[in-house]
Amino acid sequence: MGIMSKILGGGGSRTTEDYVELDLDDFDTARGDAGLSVHIAEIGGQQDVIAIKDAVYDGNLVIADITRHTTSDNTMEHIIDDLRQVAREVDGDIVQKGDDQIVITPTGISISRQKLNG
């Protein structure tokens, strides 16, 4: 299993509870202000899209869990259309990973459609 499979999931559904908060004081790093943050989101309905849009407009990457919807759901189609528009407006990118995740990037970040090891 590759690193991106571990980050984005290998087929099973994930929730925010599946992620562990690491204390950076435990690591020897010279970390300054990050120019980009990665946000994990869960889309339960149209109201959840606002925070995702704000994050992308602020220059951050969002990985959104869409397991509560089917991709043929009219609400989900509308949500994906809204997020595509945001990606176009900021000159970012958007991809859907399987039936459970969408990745939206800000300006200047594209998502490769090819796997690194496959």
Short mmCIF file of N, CA, C and O in Angstrom, two decimals:
data_model
loop_
_atom_site.label_atom_id
_atom_site.label_comp_id
_atom_site.label_asym_id
_atom_site.label_seq_id
_atom_site.Cartn_x
_atom_site.Cartn_y
_atom_site.Cartn_z
N MET A 1 0.86 -1.18 0.00
CA MET A 1 0.00 0.00 0.00
C MET A 1 0.89 1.23 0.00
O MET A 1 1.77 1.37 0.83
N GLY A 2 0.67 2.13 -0.94
CA GLY A 2 1.47 3.35 -1.04
C GLY A 2 1.06 4.39 -0.02
O GLY A 2 0.02 4.27 0.64
N ILE A 3 1.87 5.42 0.10
CA ILE A 3 1.61 6.48 1.09
C ILE A 3 0.29 7.19 0.80
O ILE A 3 -0.48 7.48 1.72
N MET A 4 -0.01 7.46 -0.47
CA MET A 4 -1.27 8.15 -0.79
C MET A 4 -2.46 7.24 -0.49
O MET A 4 -3.50 7.72 -0.06
N SER A 5 -2.30 5.93 -0.69
CA SER A 5 -3.38 5.02 -0.33
C SER A 5 -3.62 5.05 1.16
O SER A 5 -4.75 4.97 1.64
N LYS A 6 -2.54 5.17 1.93
CA LYS A 6 -2.69 5.26 3.38
C LYS A 6 -3.35 6.57 3.78
O LYS A 6 -4.16 6.60 4.69
N ILE A 7 -3.00 7.67 3.09
CA ILE A 7 -3.58 8.97 3.40
C ILE A 7 -5.03 9.03 2.96
O ILE A 7 -5.91 9.43 3.71
N LEU A 8 -5.27 8.63 1.72
CA LEU A 8 -6.60 8.77 1.14
C LEU A 8 -7.48 7.56 1.36
O LEU A 8 -8.65 7.59 1.05
N GLY A 9 -6.94 6.50 1.89
CA GLY A 9 -7.74 5.31 2.18
C GLY A 9 -7.56 4.28 1.10
O GLY A 9 -7.37 4.59 -0.06
N GLY A 10 -7.62 3.06 1.51
CA GLY A 10 -7.42 1.96 0.57
C GLY A 10 -8.70 1.26 0.22
O GLY A 10 -8.72 0.08 -0.03
N GLY A 11 -9.81 1.93 0.23
CA GLY A 11 -11.06 1.31 -0.15
C GLY A 11 -12.08 1.35 0.97
O GLY A 11 -13.27 1.42 0.71
N GLY A 12 -11.65 1.30 2.21
CA GLY A 12 -12.59 1.38 3.33
C GLY A 12 -12.94 2.83 3.60
O GLY A 12 -12.22 3.74 3.25
N SER A 13 -14.08 3.03 4.21
CA SER A 13 -14.46 4.41 4.51
C SER A 13 -13.75 4.88 5.77
O SER A 13 -13.47 4.11 6.67
N ARG A 14 -13.44 6.16 5.82
CA ARG A 14 -12.72 6.75 6.94
C ARG A 14 -13.53 7.91 7.50
O ARG A 14 -14.31 8.53 6.79
N THR A 15 -13.32 8.18 8.76
CA THR A 15 -13.93 9.34 9.39
C THR A 15 -12.81 10.14 10.04
O THR A 15 -11.67 9.68 10.14
N THR A 16 -13.12 11.33 10.50
CA THR A 16 -12.10 12.16 11.14
C THR A 16 -11.56 11.49 12.40
O THR A 16 -10.43 11.75 12.80
N GLU A 17 -12.34 10.59 12.99
CA GLU A 17 -11.87 9.88 14.18
C GLU A 17 -10.76 8.87 13.84
O GLU A 17 -10.05 8.40 14.72
N ASP A 18 -10.62 8.51 12.55
CA ASP A 18 -9.59 7.57 12.13
C ASP A 18 -8.20 8.19 12.10
O ASP A 18 -7.21 7.49 11.98
N TYR A 19 -8.12 9.52 12.21
CA TYR A 19 -6.85 10.21 12.14
C TYR A 19 -6.38 10.53 13.55
O TYR A 19 -7.16 10.84 14.43
N VAL A 20 -5.07 10.47 13.74
CA VAL A 20 -4.47 10.71 15.05
C VAL A 20 -3.75 12.04 15.02
O VAL A 20 -2.97 12.32 14.10
N GLU A 21 -3.98 12.87 16.02
CA GLU A 21 -3.30 14.16 16.14
C GLU A 21 -1.90 13.90 16.69
O GLU A 21 -1.74 13.26 17.73
N LEU A 22 -0.89 14.35 15.98
CA LEU A 22 0.49 14.18 16.43
C LEU A 22 0.97 15.46 17.08
O LEU A 22 0.67 16.56 16.62
N ASP A 23 1.70 15.33 18.15
CA ASP A 23 2.29 16.47 18.83
C ASP A 23 3.63 16.76 18.17
O ASP A 23 4.57 15.98 18.29
N LEU A 24 3.73 17.88 17.45
CA LEU A 24 4.95 18.19 16.72
C LEU A 24 6.14 18.45 17.64
O LEU A 24 7.28 18.41 17.19
N ASP A 25 5.88 18.68 18.92
CA ASP A 25 6.99 18.85 19.87
C ASP A 25 7.76 17.54 20.03
O ASP A 25 8.91 17.55 20.46
N ASP A 26 7.14 16.42 19.64
CA ASP A 26 7.81 15.12 19.73
C ASP A 26 8.79 14.90 18.57
O ASP A 26 9.52 13.93 18.55
N PHE A 27 8.77 15.79 17.60
CA PHE A 27 9.60 15.64 16.41
C PHE A 27 10.56 16.80 16.29
O PHE A 27 10.24 17.93 16.63
N ASP A 28 11.74 16.52 15.77
CA ASP A 28 12.73 17.56 15.56
C ASP A 28 12.49 18.16 14.18
O ASP A 28 12.88 17.58 13.16
N THR A 29 11.80 19.30 14.14
CA THR A 29 11.49 19.94 12.86
C THR A 29 11.80 21.42 12.94
O THR A 29 11.78 22.03 13.99
N ALA A 30 12.09 21.97 11.79
CA ALA A 30 12.27 23.42 11.68
C ALA A 30 11.12 23.92 10.83
O ALA A 30 11.26 24.25 9.67
N ARG A 31 9.95 23.92 11.40
CA ARG A 31 8.73 24.24 10.66
C ARG A 31 8.38 25.71 10.84
O ARG A 31 8.21 26.19 11.94
N GLY A 32 8.25 26.39 9.74
CA GLY A 32 7.80 27.77 9.77
C GLY A 32 6.31 27.80 9.48
O GLY A 32 5.62 26.79 9.58
N ASP A 33 5.82 28.96 9.11
CA ASP A 33 4.42 29.06 8.73
C ASP A 33 4.19 28.31 7.43
O ASP A 33 4.87 28.55 6.43
N ALA A 34 3.25 27.41 7.45
CA ALA A 34 2.95 26.63 6.26
C ALA A 34 2.19 27.51 5.27
O ALA A 34 1.30 28.26 5.64
N GLY A 35 2.57 27.42 4.01
CA GLY A 35 1.87 28.18 2.98
C GLY A 35 0.60 27.48 2.55
O GLY A 35 -0.26 28.08 1.92
N LEU A 36 0.47 26.21 2.90
CA LEU A 36 -0.67 25.41 2.48
C LEU A 36 -1.05 24.48 3.61
O LEU A 36 -0.19 23.86 4.23
N SER A 37 -2.33 24.38 3.87
CA SER A 37 -2.83 23.42 4.85
C SER A 37 -3.70 22.40 4.12
O SER A 37 -4.32 22.71 3.09
N VAL A 38 -3.74 21.19 4.64
CA VAL A 38 -4.61 20.15 4.11
C VAL A 38 -5.74 19.96 5.12
O VAL A 38 -5.49 19.69 6.29
N HIS A 39 -6.97 20.15 4.65
CA HIS A 39 -8.14 20.01 5.52
C HIS A 39 -8.88 18.73 5.17
O HIS A 39 -8.99 18.37 4.00
N ILE A 40 -9.37 18.05 6.19
CA ILE A 40 -10.21 16.88 6.02
C ILE A 40 -11.65 17.33 6.30
O ILE A 40 -11.92 17.97 7.32
N ALA A 41 -12.56 17.02 5.39
CA ALA A 41 -13.96 17.45 5.55
C ALA A 41 -14.88 16.26 5.31
O ALA A 41 -14.52 15.28 4.68
N GLU A 42 -16.07 16.40 5.82
CA GLU A 42 -17.12 15.42 5.61
C GLU A 42 -18.31 16.18 5.01
O GLU A 42 -18.73 17.19 5.55
N ILE A 43 -18.82 15.69 3.90
CA ILE A 43 -19.96 16.35 3.27
C ILE A 43 -21.21 15.57 3.59
O ILE A 43 -21.42 14.46 3.09
N GLY A 44 -22.03 16.15 4.45
CA GLY A 44 -23.31 15.55 4.80
C GLY A 44 -24.45 16.21 4.05
O GLY A 44 -25.51 15.63 3.87
N GLY A 45 -24.22 17.44 3.60
CA GLY A 45 -25.24 18.18 2.87
C GLY A 45 -24.67 19.44 2.27
O GLY A 45 -23.48 19.75 2.44
N GLN A 46 -25.50 20.18 1.58
CA GLN A 46 -25.08 21.39 0.88
C GLN A 46 -24.43 22.40 1.82
O GLN A 46 -23.50 23.12 1.44
N GLN A 47 -24.87 22.45 3.09
CA GLN A 47 -24.34 23.42 4.06
C GLN A 47 -22.85 23.19 4.34
O GLN A 47 -22.14 24.12 4.71
N ASP A 48 -22.36 21.97 4.15
CA ASP A 48 -20.95 21.66 4.41
C ASP A 48 -20.02 22.21 3.34
O ASP A 48 -18.81 22.30 3.54
N VAL A 49 -20.57 22.56 2.19
CA VAL A 49 -19.76 23.04 1.07
C VAL A 49 -19.17 24.42 1.34
O VAL A 49 -18.08 24.74 0.87
N ILE A 50 -19.83 25.23 2.14
CA ILE A 50 -19.38 26.59 2.40
C ILE A 50 -17.98 26.60 3.02
O ILE A 50 -17.09 27.33 2.57
N ALA A 51 -17.76 25.79 4.04
CA ALA A 51 -16.44 25.73 4.69
C ALA A 51 -15.37 25.20 3.73
O ALA A 51 -14.22 25.66 3.75
N ILE A 52 -15.74 24.27 2.87
CA ILE A 52 -14.79 23.73 1.89
C ILE A 52 -14.40 24.81 0.89
O ILE A 52 -13.22 25.00 0.58
N LYS A 53 -15.39 25.54 0.39
CA LYS A 53 -15.11 26.64 -0.54
C LYS A 53 -14.19 27.67 0.11
O LYS A 53 -13.21 28.11 -0.51
N ASP A 54 -14.49 28.04 1.34
CA ASP A 54 -13.67 29.03 2.05
C ASP A 54 -12.23 28.55 2.16
O ASP A 54 -11.29 29.33 1.96
N ALA A 55 -12.03 27.29 2.49
CA ALA A 55 -10.68 26.75 2.64
C ALA A 55 -9.92 26.81 1.32
O ALA A 55 -8.76 27.21 1.28
N VAL A 56 -10.58 26.43 0.22
CA VAL A 56 -9.92 26.45 -1.09
C VAL A 56 -9.63 27.89 -1.52
O VAL A 56 -8.54 28.19 -2.01
N TYR A 57 -10.58 28.80 -1.30
CA TYR A 57 -10.34 30.21 -1.62
C TYR A 57 -9.19 30.78 -0.79
O TYR A 57 -8.48 31.67 -1.24
N ASP A 58 -8.99 30.25 0.42
CA ASP A 58 -7.89 30.69 1.28
C ASP A 58 -6.56 30.05 0.90
O ASP A 58 -5.54 30.32 1.53
N GLY A 59 -6.55 29.20 -0.14
CA GLY A 59 -5.31 28.60 -0.62
C GLY A 59 -4.98 27.26 -0.01
O GLY A 59 -3.82 26.84 -0.03
N ASN A 60 -5.97 26.56 0.51
CA ASN A 60 -5.73 25.27 1.15
C ASN A 60 -6.33 24.12 0.36
O ASN A 60 -7.26 24.30 -0.41
N LEU A 61 -5.80 22.94 0.57
CA LEU A 61 -6.25 21.72 -0.08
C LEU A 61 -7.28 21.05 0.82
O LEU A 61 -7.10 21.03 2.04
N VAL A 62 -8.33 20.47 0.24
CA VAL A 62 -9.36 19.80 1.02
C VAL A 62 -9.57 18.38 0.50
O VAL A 62 -9.72 18.17 -0.71
N ILE A 63 -9.58 17.43 1.42
CA ILE A 63 -9.96 16.05 1.13
C ILE A 63 -11.30 15.85 1.80
O ILE A 63 -11.42 15.92 3.02
N ALA A 64 -12.35 15.65 0.99
CA ALA A 64 -13.71 15.57 1.51
C ALA A 64 -14.28 14.16 1.39
O ALA A 64 -14.22 13.54 0.33
N ASP A 65 -14.82 13.69 2.49
CA ASP A 65 -15.48 12.39 2.56
C ASP A 65 -16.92 12.56 2.09
O ASP A 65 -17.67 13.37 2.64
N ILE A 66 -17.31 11.79 1.06
CA ILE A 66 -18.67 11.90 0.52
C ILE A 66 -19.44 10.60 0.67
O ILE A 66 -20.40 10.35 -0.05
N THR A 67 -19.05 9.76 1.62
CA THR A 67 -19.68 8.44 1.75
C THR A 67 -21.15 8.51 2.13
O THR A 67 -21.86 7.53 1.96
N ARG A 68 -21.63 9.64 2.62
CA ARG A 68 -23.05 9.76 2.98
C ARG A 68 -23.94 9.90 1.75
O ARG A 68 -25.16 9.86 1.87
N HIS A 69 -23.34 10.07 0.60
CA HIS A 69 -24.11 10.26 -0.64
C HIS A 69 -23.65 9.27 -1.68
O HIS A 69 -22.51 8.83 -1.68
N THR A 70 -24.54 8.95 -2.61
CA THR A 70 -24.13 8.20 -3.78
C THR A 70 -23.79 9.21 -4.87
O THR A 70 -24.31 10.33 -4.87
N THR A 71 -22.92 8.81 -5.78
CA THR A 71 -22.50 9.74 -6.83
C THR A 71 -23.64 10.05 -7.80
O THR A 71 -23.57 11.02 -8.54
N SER A 72 -24.71 9.25 -7.79
CA SER A 72 -25.85 9.53 -8.67
C SER A 72 -26.91 10.37 -7.95
O SER A 72 -27.92 10.73 -8.55
N ASP A 73 -26.70 10.68 -6.69
CA ASP A 73 -27.60 11.50 -5.89
C ASP A 73 -27.62 12.93 -6.46
O ASP A 73 -26.57 13.52 -6.71
N ASN A 74 -28.80 13.50 -6.67
CA ASN A 74 -28.91 14.86 -7.22
C ASN A 74 -28.21 15.88 -6.36
O ASN A 74 -27.59 16.82 -6.87
N THR A 75 -28.31 15.75 -5.04
CA THR A 75 -27.62 16.67 -4.13
C THR A 75 -26.12 16.59 -4.34
O THR A 75 -25.43 17.61 -4.41
N MET A 76 -25.61 15.37 -4.47
CA MET A 76 -24.16 15.19 -4.66
C MET A 76 -23.71 15.77 -5.99
O MET A 76 -22.66 16.39 -6.08
N GLU A 77 -24.52 15.60 -7.03
CA GLU A 77 -24.18 16.18 -8.33
C GLU A 77 -24.09 17.70 -8.24
O GLU A 77 -23.17 18.31 -8.80
N HIS A 78 -25.03 18.30 -7.51
CA HIS A 78 -25.01 19.75 -7.33
C HIS A 78 -23.78 20.20 -6.53
O HIS A 78 -23.13 21.19 -6.87
N ILE A 79 -23.45 19.45 -5.49
CA ILE A 79 -22.28 19.76 -4.66
C ILE A 79 -21.01 19.67 -5.49
O ILE A 79 -20.15 20.55 -5.44
N ILE A 80 -20.88 18.61 -6.27
CA ILE A 80 -19.68 18.43 -7.12
C ILE A 80 -19.59 19.57 -8.14
O ILE A 80 -18.50 20.10 -8.38
N ASP A 81 -20.72 19.95 -8.73
CA ASP A 81 -20.71 21.08 -9.68
C ASP A 81 -20.24 22.36 -9.00
O ASP A 81 -19.45 23.12 -9.57
N ASP A 82 -20.72 22.62 -7.77
CA ASP A 82 -20.28 23.80 -7.01
C ASP A 82 -18.77 23.77 -6.76
O ASP A 82 -18.08 24.78 -6.93
N LEU A 83 -18.26 22.61 -6.38
CA LEU A 83 -16.83 22.49 -6.08
C LEU A 83 -15.99 22.57 -7.34
O LEU A 83 -14.88 23.12 -7.32
N ARG A 84 -16.50 22.05 -8.46
CA ARG A 84 -15.79 22.20 -9.75
C ARG A 84 -15.66 23.67 -10.11
O ARG A 84 -14.61 24.11 -10.59
N GLN A 85 -16.73 24.43 -9.89
CA GLN A 85 -16.71 25.86 -10.18
C GLN A 85 -15.66 26.57 -9.33
O GLN A 85 -14.92 27.42 -9.82
N VAL A 86 -15.57 26.21 -8.06
CA VAL A 86 -14.55 26.80 -7.17
C VAL A 86 -13.16 26.48 -7.70
O VAL A 86 -12.30 27.36 -7.79
N ALA A 87 -12.92 25.22 -8.06
CA ALA A 87 -11.61 24.82 -8.58
C ALA A 87 -11.26 25.61 -9.84
O ALA A 87 -10.12 26.05 -10.02
N ARG A 88 -12.25 25.82 -10.73
CA ARG A 88 -12.01 26.62 -11.94
C ARG A 88 -11.70 28.08 -11.58
O ARG A 88 -10.79 28.68 -12.15
N GLU A 89 -12.46 28.64 -10.64
CA GLU A 89 -12.28 30.04 -10.27
C GLU A 89 -10.89 30.33 -9.70
O GLU A 89 -10.34 31.39 -9.93
N VAL A 90 -10.34 29.38 -8.95
CA VAL A 90 -9.04 29.61 -8.32
C VAL A 90 -7.90 29.01 -9.15
O VAL A 90 -6.75 29.06 -8.74
N ASP A 91 -8.23 28.44 -10.31
CA ASP A 91 -7.25 27.76 -11.15
C ASP A 91 -6.58 26.62 -10.37
O ASP A 91 -5.38 26.44 -10.41
N GLY A 92 -7.43 25.87 -9.66
CA GLY A 92 -6.97 24.70 -8.91
C GLY A 92 -7.35 23.44 -9.65
O GLY A 92 -7.40 23.41 -10.88
N ASP A 93 -7.66 22.39 -8.90
CA ASP A 93 -7.99 21.11 -9.51
C ASP A 93 -8.97 20.38 -8.59
O ASP A 93 -9.06 20.67 -7.40
N ILE A 94 -9.69 19.42 -9.15
CA ILE A 94 -10.61 18.60 -8.37
C ILE A 94 -10.67 17.21 -8.99
O ILE A 94 -10.69 17.08 -10.21
N VAL A 95 -10.64 16.20 -8.14
CA VAL A 95 -10.82 14.82 -8.59
C VAL A 95 -11.68 14.09 -7.57
O VAL A 95 -11.69 14.43 -6.39
N GLN A 96 -12.36 13.08 -8.08
CA GLN A 96 -13.11 12.20 -7.19
C GLN A 96 -12.37 10.89 -7.11
O GLN A 96 -12.02 10.30 -8.14
N LYS A 97 -12.09 10.45 -5.89
CA LYS A 97 -11.39 9.19 -5.66
C LYS A 97 -12.42 8.15 -5.25
O LYS A 97 -12.96 8.20 -4.16
N GLY A 98 -12.73 7.26 -6.16
CA GLY A 98 -13.73 6.24 -5.88
C GLY A 98 -15.08 6.88 -5.63
O GLY A 98 -15.41 7.94 -6.15
N ASP A 99 -15.87 6.22 -4.82
CA ASP A 99 -17.19 6.74 -4.48
C ASP A 99 -17.20 7.42 -3.13
O ASP A 99 -18.27 7.78 -2.63
N ASP A 100 -16.01 7.59 -2.52
CA ASP A 100 -16.03 8.08 -1.15
C ASP A 100 -15.26 9.36 -0.87
O ASP A 100 -15.40 9.93 0.21
N GLN A 101 -14.45 9.86 -1.82
CA GLN A 101 -13.67 11.06 -1.52
C GLN A 101 -13.54 11.98 -2.74
O GLN A 101 -13.49 11.52 -3.88
N ILE A 102 -13.47 13.27 -2.43
CA ILE A 102 -13.18 14.30 -3.42
C ILE A 102 -11.99 15.09 -2.90
O ILE A 102 -11.93 15.40 -1.71
N VAL A 103 -11.05 15.38 -3.78
CA VAL A 103 -9.89 16.19 -3.42
C VAL A 103 -9.97 17.48 -4.24
O VAL A 103 -10.10 17.43 -5.46
N ILE A 104 -9.93 18.63 -3.54
CA ILE A 104 -10.01 19.94 -4.19
C ILE A 104 -8.75 20.71 -3.83
O ILE A 104 -8.40 20.81 -2.65
N THR A 105 -8.07 21.24 -4.85
CA THR A 105 -6.81 21.95 -4.61
C THR A 105 -6.95 23.43 -4.95
O THR A 105 -7.77 23.81 -5.79
N PRO A 106 -6.10 24.25 -4.34
CA PRO A 106 -6.11 25.69 -4.63
C PRO A 106 -5.27 26.03 -5.85
O PRO A 106 -4.75 25.14 -6.53
N THR A 107 -5.08 27.30 -6.07
CA THR A 107 -4.31 27.83 -7.19
C THR A 107 -2.94 27.17 -7.32
O THR A 107 -2.22 27.03 -6.33
N GLY A 108 -2.63 26.76 -8.54
CA GLY A 108 -1.29 26.28 -8.83
C GLY A 108 -0.99 24.85 -8.43
O GLY A 108 0.14 24.39 -8.60
N ILE A 109 -1.96 24.12 -7.91
CA ILE A 109 -1.71 22.73 -7.53
C ILE A 109 -2.62 21.84 -8.36
O ILE A 109 -3.84 21.97 -8.34
N SER A 110 -1.99 20.95 -9.12
CA SER A 110 -2.77 20.01 -9.92
C SER A 110 -2.65 18.62 -9.32
O SER A 110 -1.70 18.32 -8.58
N ILE A 111 -3.59 17.77 -9.64
CA ILE A 111 -3.62 16.41 -9.14
C ILE A 111 -3.36 15.49 -10.32
O ILE A 111 -4.10 15.51 -11.31
N SER A 112 -2.32 14.68 -10.22
CA SER A 112 -2.01 13.74 -11.28
C SER A 112 -3.08 12.65 -11.33
O SER A 112 -3.56 12.19 -10.29
N ARG A 113 -3.45 12.27 -12.51
CA ARG A 113 -4.45 11.21 -12.69
C ARG A 113 -3.79 9.84 -12.81
O ARG A 113 -4.47 8.86 -13.03
N GLN A 114 -2.48 9.78 -12.66
CA GLN A 114 -1.77 8.52 -12.75
C GLN A 114 -1.16 8.15 -11.41
O GLN A 114 -0.64 9.03 -10.71
N LYS A 115 -1.22 6.86 -11.08
CA LYS A 115 -0.61 6.39 -9.85
C LYS A 115 0.90 6.38 -10.01
O LYS A 115 1.43 6.19 -11.10
N LEU A 116 1.60 6.60 -8.91
CA LEU A 116 3.06 6.60 -8.96
C LEU A 116 3.63 5.21 -9.21
O LEU A 116 4.64 5.06 -9.86
N ASN A 117 3.00 4.21 -8.68
CA ASN A 117 3.55 2.85 -8.80
C ASN A 117 2.57 1.92 -9.49
O ASN A 117 2.36 0.81 -9.06
N GLY A 118 2.02 2.37 -10.58
CA GLY A 118 1.09 1.45 -11.23
C GLY A 118 0.67 1.82 -12.55
O GLY A 118 0.76 2.41 -13.41
#
